[in-house]
């Protein structure tokens, strides 16, 4: 199965280059359908570029606090420059604490299948 998700430019590029291998999301109804071996097609929000990835592991947690304690944050989109200030509350920008409590959270470990194709425009067929 292929799932579709949008990504801002910076995390999109980090996944494309292999710097970020774990995407953090709310474990809502949409994400609960994801299984290991499924594909995720990410669309870059500004350019419409697409990136196909394969789900290799799913890390489920009740809270981002637990996730931040267990997963390597350098694989989750943080860099050496900002790792010291990384905190679970960073995710409040994307998901309210109420939704986090309701659904739990998810670290989706990915393998990029088409890093070079991400440069193609959405009008190209691939």
JSON list of C-alpha atoms in Angstrom, two decimals:
[
{"chain": "A", "resi": 1, "resn": "UNK", "atom": "CA", "xyz": [0.00, 0.00, 0.00]},
{"chain": "A", "resi": 2, "resn": "UNK", "atom": "CA", "xyz": [1.20, 3.54, -0.72]},
{"chain": "A", "resi": 3, "resn": "UNK", "atom": "CA", "xyz": [0.43, 6.35, 1.73]},
{"chain": "A", "resi": 4, "resn": "UNK", "atom": "CA", "xyz": [0.72, 10.04, 0.86]},
{"chain": "A", "resi": 5, "resn": "UNK", "atom": "CA", "xyz": [2.09, 12.72, 3.16]},
{"chain": "A", "resi": 6, "resn": "UNK", "atom": "CA", "xyz": [3.26, 16.28, 2.81]},
{"chain": "A", "resi": 7, "resn": "UNK", "atom": "CA", "xyz": [6.63, 17.52, 4.06]},
{"chain": "A", "resi": 8, "resn": "UNK", "atom": "CA", "xyz": [8.14, 20.95, 4.45]},
{"chain": "A", "resi": 9, "resn": "UNK", "atom": "CA", "xyz": [11.28, 21.63, 2.36]},
{"chain": "A", "resi": 10, "resn": "UNK", "atom": "CA", "xyz": [13.93, 21.05, 5.03]},
{"chain": "A", "resi": 11, "resn": "UNK", "atom": "CA", "xyz": [12.75, 17.64, 6.32]},
{"chain": "A", "resi": 12, "resn": "UNK", "atom": "CA", "xyz": [12.01, 16.57, 2.73]},
{"chain": "A", "resi": 13, "resn": "UNK", "atom": "CA", "xyz": [15.62, 17.27, 1.73]},
{"chain": "A", "resi": 14, "resn": "UNK", "atom": "CA", "xyz": [16.94, 15.58, 4.88]},
{"chain": "A", "resi": 15, "resn": "UNK", "atom": "CA", "xyz": [15.00, 12.41, 4.06]},
{"chain": "A", "resi": 16, "resn": "UNK", "atom": "CA", "xyz": [16.04, 12.56, 0.40]},
{"chain": "A", "resi": 17, "resn": "UNK", "atom": "CA", "xyz": [19.72, 12.72, 1.33]},
{"chain": "A", "resi": 18, "resn": "UNK", "atom": "CA", "xyz": [19.48, 10.07, 4.05]},
{"chain": "A", "resi": 19, "resn": "UNK", "atom": "CA", "xyz": [20.26, 12.45, 6.90]},
{"chain": "A", "resi": 20, "resn": "UNK", "atom": "CA", "xyz": [16.78, 11.89, 8.37]},
{"chain": "A", "resi": 21, "resn": "UNK", "atom": "CA", "xyz": [15.57, 8.29, 8.43]},
{"chain": "A", "resi": 22, "resn": "UNK", "atom": "CA", "xyz": [12.76, 8.54, 10.99]},
{"chain": "A", "resi": 23, "resn": "UNK", "atom": "CA", "xyz": [9.68, 10.68, 10.34]},
{"chain": "A", "resi": 24, "resn": "UNK", "atom": "CA", "xyz": [7.73, 11.71, 13.46]},
{"chain": "A", "resi": 25, "resn": "UNK", "atom": "CA", "xyz": [3.95, 11.78, 13.25]},
{"chain": "A", "resi": 26, "resn": "UNK", "atom": "CA", "xyz": [0.81, 11.57, 15.31]},
{"chain": "A", "resi": 27, "resn": "UNK", "atom": "CA", "xyz": [-0.47, 7.97, 15.37]},
{"chain": "A", "resi": 28, "resn": "UNK", "atom": "CA", "xyz": [-3.93, 9.04, 14.21]},
{"chain": "A", "resi": 29, "resn": "UNK", "atom": "CA", "xyz": [-6.36, 6.98, 12.12]},
{"chain": "A", "resi": 30, "resn": "UNK", "atom": "CA", "xyz": [-4.42, 7.71, 8.90]},
{"chain": "A", "resi": 31, "resn": "UNK", "atom": "CA", "xyz": [-1.05, 6.61, 10.34]},
{"chain": "A", "resi": 32, "resn": "UNK", "atom": "CA", "xyz": [-2.52, 3.56, 12.10]},
{"chain": "A", "resi": 33, "resn": "UNK", "atom": "CA", "xyz": [-3.01, 2.04, 8.63]},
{"chain": "A", "resi": 34, "resn": "UNK", "atom": "CA", "xyz": [0.74, 2.09, 7.90]},
{"chain": "A", "resi": 35, "resn": "UNK", "atom": "CA", "xyz": [2.49, -1.28, 7.96]},
{"chain": "A", "resi": 36, "resn": "UNK", "atom": "CA", "xyz": [6.13, -2.31, 7.61]},
{"chain": "A", "resi": 37, "resn": "UNK", "atom": "CA", "xyz": [6.82, -2.79, 3.89]},
{"chain": "A", "resi": 38, "resn": "UNK", "atom": "CA", "xyz": [4.32, -0.11, 2.81]},
{"chain": "A", "resi": 39, "resn": "UNK", "atom": "CA", "xyz": [5.43, 2.83, 0.70]},
{"chain": "A", "resi": 40, "resn": "UNK", "atom": "CA", "xyz": [5.08, 6.49, 1.65]},
{"chain": "A", "resi": 41, "resn": "UNK", "atom": "CA", "xyz": [5.06, 9.11, -1.08]},
{"chain": "A", "resi": 42, "resn": "UNK", "atom": "CA", "xyz": [6.16, 12.43, 0.38]},
{"chain": "A", "resi": 43, "resn": "UNK", "atom": "CA", "xyz": [5.29, 15.64, -1.47]},
{"chain": "A", "resi": 44, "resn": "UNK", "atom": "CA", "xyz": [7.43, 18.69, -0.82]},
{"chain": "A", "resi": 45, "resn": "UNK", "atom": "CA", "xyz": [4.99, 21.45, 0.13]},
{"chain": "A", "resi": 46, "resn": "UNK", "atom": "CA", "xyz": [6.60, 24.26, -1.89]},
{"chain": "A", "resi": 47, "resn": "UNK", "atom": "CA", "xyz": [7.74, 22.56, -5.10]},
{"chain": "A", "resi": 48, "resn": "UNK", "atom": "CA", "xyz": [5.47, 19.54, -5.37]},
{"chain": "A", "resi": 49, "resn": "UNK", "atom": "CA", "xyz": [8.51, 17.28, -5.75]},
{"chain": "A", "resi": 50, "resn": "UNK", "atom": "CA", "xyz": [7.86, 13.69, -4.74]},
{"chain": "A", "resi": 51, "resn": "UNK", "atom": "CA", "xyz": [9.93, 11.15, -2.88]},
{"chain": "A", "resi": 52, "resn": "UNK", "atom": "CA", "xyz": [9.08, 7.47, -2.51]},
{"chain": "A", "resi": 53, "resn": "UNK", "atom": "CA", "xyz": [10.13, 5.68, 0.66]},
{"chain": "A", "resi": 54, "resn": "UNK", "atom": "CA", "xyz": [9.60, 2.24, 2.14]},
{"chain": "A", "resi": 55, "resn": "UNK", "atom": "CA", "xyz": [8.59, 1.75, 5.77]},
{"chain": "A", "resi": 56, "resn": "UNK", "atom": "CA", "xyz": [11.17, -0.48, 7.46]},
{"chain": "A", "resi": 57, "resn": "UNK", "atom": "CA", "xyz": [10.18, -0.11, 11.13]},
{"chain": "A", "resi": 58, "resn": "UNK", "atom": "CA", "xyz": [7.38, 1.49, 13.14]},
{"chain": "A", "resi": 59, "resn": "UNK", "atom": "CA", "xyz": [8.17, 2.88, 16.58]},
{"chain": "A", "resi": 60, "resn": "UNK", "atom": "CA", "xyz": [4.98, 3.48, 18.60]},
{"chain": "A", "resi": 61, "resn": "UNK", "atom": "CA", "xyz": [4.92, 5.50, 21.81]},
{"chain": "A", "resi": 62, "resn": "UNK", "atom": "CA", "xyz": [2.31, 7.08, 24.04]},
{"chain": "A", "resi": 63, "resn": "UNK", "atom": "CA", "xyz": [4.07, 10.45, 24.03]},
{"chain": "A", "resi": 64, "resn": "UNK", "atom": "CA", "xyz": [6.80, 12.38, 22.25]},
{"chain": "A", "resi": 65, "resn": "UNK", "atom": "CA", "xyz": [8.60, 12.46, 25.61]},
{"chain": "A", "resi": 66, "resn": "UNK", "atom": "CA", "xyz": [8.95, 8.67, 25.45]},
{"chain": "A", "resi": 67, "resn": "UNK", "atom": "CA", "xyz": [9.90, 8.80, 21.77]},
{"chain": "A", "resi": 68, "resn": "UNK", "atom": "CA", "xyz": [12.61, 11.42, 22.38]},
{"chain": "A", "resi": 69, "resn": "UNK", "atom": "CA", "xyz": [14.07, 9.25, 25.16]},
{"chain": "A", "resi": 70, "resn": "UNK", "atom": "CA", "xyz": [14.18, 6.09, 23.02]},
{"chain": "A", "resi": 71, "resn": "UNK", "atom": "CA", "xyz": [14.96, 7.09, 19.42]},
{"chain": "A", "resi": 72, "resn": "UNK", "atom": "CA", "xyz": [18.20, 8.62, 18.09]},
{"chain": "A", "resi": 73, "resn": "UNK", "atom": "CA", "xyz": [17.20, 12.23, 17.46]},
{"chain": "A", "resi": 74, "resn": "UNK", "atom": "CA", "xyz": [19.88, 12.70, 14.80]},
{"chain": "A", "resi": 75, "resn": "UNK", "atom": "CA", "xyz": [17.86, 10.25, 12.70]},
{"chain": "A", "resi": 76, "resn": "UNK", "atom": "CA", "xyz": [14.64, 12.19, 13.46]},
{"chain": "A", "resi": 77, "resn": "UNK", "atom": "CA", "xyz": [15.63, 15.43, 11.73]},
{"chain": "A", "resi": 78, "resn": "UNK", "atom": "CA", "xyz": [17.80, 17.12, 14.31]},
{"chain": "A", "resi": 79, "resn": "UNK", "atom": "CA", "xyz": [21.36, 18.13, 13.52]},
{"chain": "A", "resi": 80, "resn": "UNK", "atom": "CA", "xyz": [24.52, 18.29, 15.64]},
{"chain": "A", "resi": 81, "resn": "UNK", "atom": "CA", "xyz": [23.91, 22.05, 15.87]},
{"chain": "A", "resi": 82, "resn": "UNK", "atom": "CA", "xyz": [20.42, 21.76, 17.39]},
{"chain": "A", "resi": 83, "resn": "UNK", "atom": "CA", "xyz": [20.46, 18.40, 19.18]},
{"chain": "A", "resi": 84, "resn": "UNK", "atom": "CA", "xyz": [21.31, 20.00, 22.54]},
{"chain": "A", "resi": 85, "resn": "UNK", "atom": "CA", "xyz": [18.09, 22.02, 22.48]},
{"chain": "A", "resi": 86, "resn": "UNK", "atom": "CA", "xyz": [15.83, 19.25, 21.09]},
{"chain": "A", "resi": 87, "resn": "UNK", "atom": "CA", "xyz": [12.77, 18.67, 23.24]},
{"chain": "A", "resi": 88, "resn": "UNK", "atom": "CA", "xyz": [9.47, 16.81, 22.90]},
{"chain": "A", "resi": 89, "resn": "UNK", "atom": "CA", "xyz": [7.56, 20.11, 23.06]},
{"chain": "A", "resi": 90, "resn": "UNK", "atom": "CA", "xyz": [9.01, 20.91, 19.60]},
{"chain": "A", "resi": 91, "resn": "UNK", "atom": "CA", "xyz": [6.28, 18.64, 18.22]},
{"chain": "A", "resi": 92, "resn": "UNK", "atom": "CA", "xyz": [3.55, 20.81, 19.78]},
{"chain": "A", "resi": 93, "resn": "UNK", "atom": "CA", "xyz": [3.97, 23.04, 16.71]},
{"chain": "A", "resi": 94, "resn": "UNK", "atom": "CA", "xyz": [2.45, 20.24, 14.63]},
{"chain": "A", "resi": 95, "resn": "UNK", "atom": "CA", "xyz": [0.18, 18.34, 17.00]},
{"chain": "A", "resi": 96, "resn": "UNK", "atom": "CA", "xyz": [-1.72, 19.60, 20.03]},
{"chain": "A", "resi": 97, "resn": "UNK", "atom": "CA", "xyz": [-0.99, 17.91, 23.36]},
{"chain": "A", "resi": 98, "resn": "UNK", "atom": "CA", "xyz": [-4.64, 16.78, 23.40]},
{"chain": "A", "resi": 99, "resn": "UNK", "atom": "CA", "xyz": [-4.24, 14.95, 20.07]},
{"chain": "A", "resi": 100, "resn": "UNK", "atom": "CA", "xyz": [-0.95, 13.45, 21.20]},
{"chain": "A", "resi": 101, "resn": "UNK", "atom": "CA", "xyz": [-2.67, 12.10, 24.30]},
{"chain": "A", "resi": 102, "resn": "UNK", "atom": "CA", "xyz": [-5.62, 10.78, 22.30]},
{"chain": "A", "resi": 103, "resn": "UNK", "atom": "CA", "xyz": [-3.68, 8.96, 19.56]},
{"chain": "A", "resi": 104, "resn": "UNK", "atom": "CA", "xyz": [-0.13, 8.44, 20.75]},
{"chain": "A", "resi": 105, "resn": "UNK", "atom": "CA", "xyz": [2.84, 9.11, 18.49]},
{"chain": "A", "resi": 106, "resn": "UNK", "atom": "CA", "xyz": [4.82, 7.30, 15.84]},
{"chain": "A", "resi": 107, "resn": "UNK", "atom": "CA", "xyz": [8.38, 7.22, 14.55]},
{"chain": "A", "resi": 108, "resn": "UNK", "atom": "CA", "xyz": [8.29, 5.90, 10.98]},
{"chain": "A", "resi": 109, "resn": "UNK", "atom": "CA", "xyz": [11.69, 4.51, 10.00]},
{"chain": "A", "resi": 110, "resn": "UNK", "atom": "CA", "xyz": [12.20, 4.84, 6.26]},
{"chain": "A", "resi": 111, "resn": "UNK", "atom": "CA", "xyz": [14.37, 3.79, 3.36]},
{"chain": "A", "resi": 112, "resn": "UNK", "atom": "CA", "xyz": [14.43, 6.12, 0.33]},
{"chain": "A", "resi": 113, "resn": "UNK", "atom": "CA", "xyz": [13.68, 4.32, -2.92]},
{"chain": "A", "resi": 114, "resn": "UNK", "atom": "CA", "xyz": [14.13, 7.13, -5.46]},
{"chain": "A", "resi": 115, "resn": "UNK", "atom": "CA", "xyz": [16.37, 9.94, -4.16]},
{"chain": "A", "resi": 116, "resn": "UNK", "atom": "CA", "xyz": [17.25, 11.28, -7.62]},
{"chain": "A", "resi": 117, "resn": "UNK", "atom": "CA", "xyz": [13.66, 11.33, -8.81]},
{"chain": "A", "resi": 118, "resn": "UNK", "atom": "CA", "xyz": [12.76, 13.85, -6.12]},
{"chain": "A", "resi": 119, "resn": "UNK", "atom": "CA", "xyz": [14.14, 16.50, -8.45]},
{"chain": "A", "resi": 120, "resn": "UNK", "atom": "CA", "xyz": [11.49, 15.81, -11.08]},
{"chain": "A", "resi": 121, "resn": "UNK", "atom": "CA", "xyz": [8.43, 18.00, -11.26]},
{"chain": "A", "resi": 122, "resn": "UNK", "atom": "CA", "xyz": [5.06, 16.51, -10.43]},
{"chain": "A", "resi": 123, "resn": "UNK", "atom": "CA", "xyz": [4.03, 16.57, -14.09]},
{"chain": "A", "resi": 124, "resn": "UNK", "atom": "CA", "xyz": [6.62, 13.89, -14.95]},
{"chain": "A", "resi": 125, "resn": "UNK", "atom": "CA", "xyz": [5.50, 10.29, -14.89]},
{"chain": "A", "resi": 126, "resn": "UNK", "atom": "CA", "xyz": [7.64, 7.81, -13.03]}
]
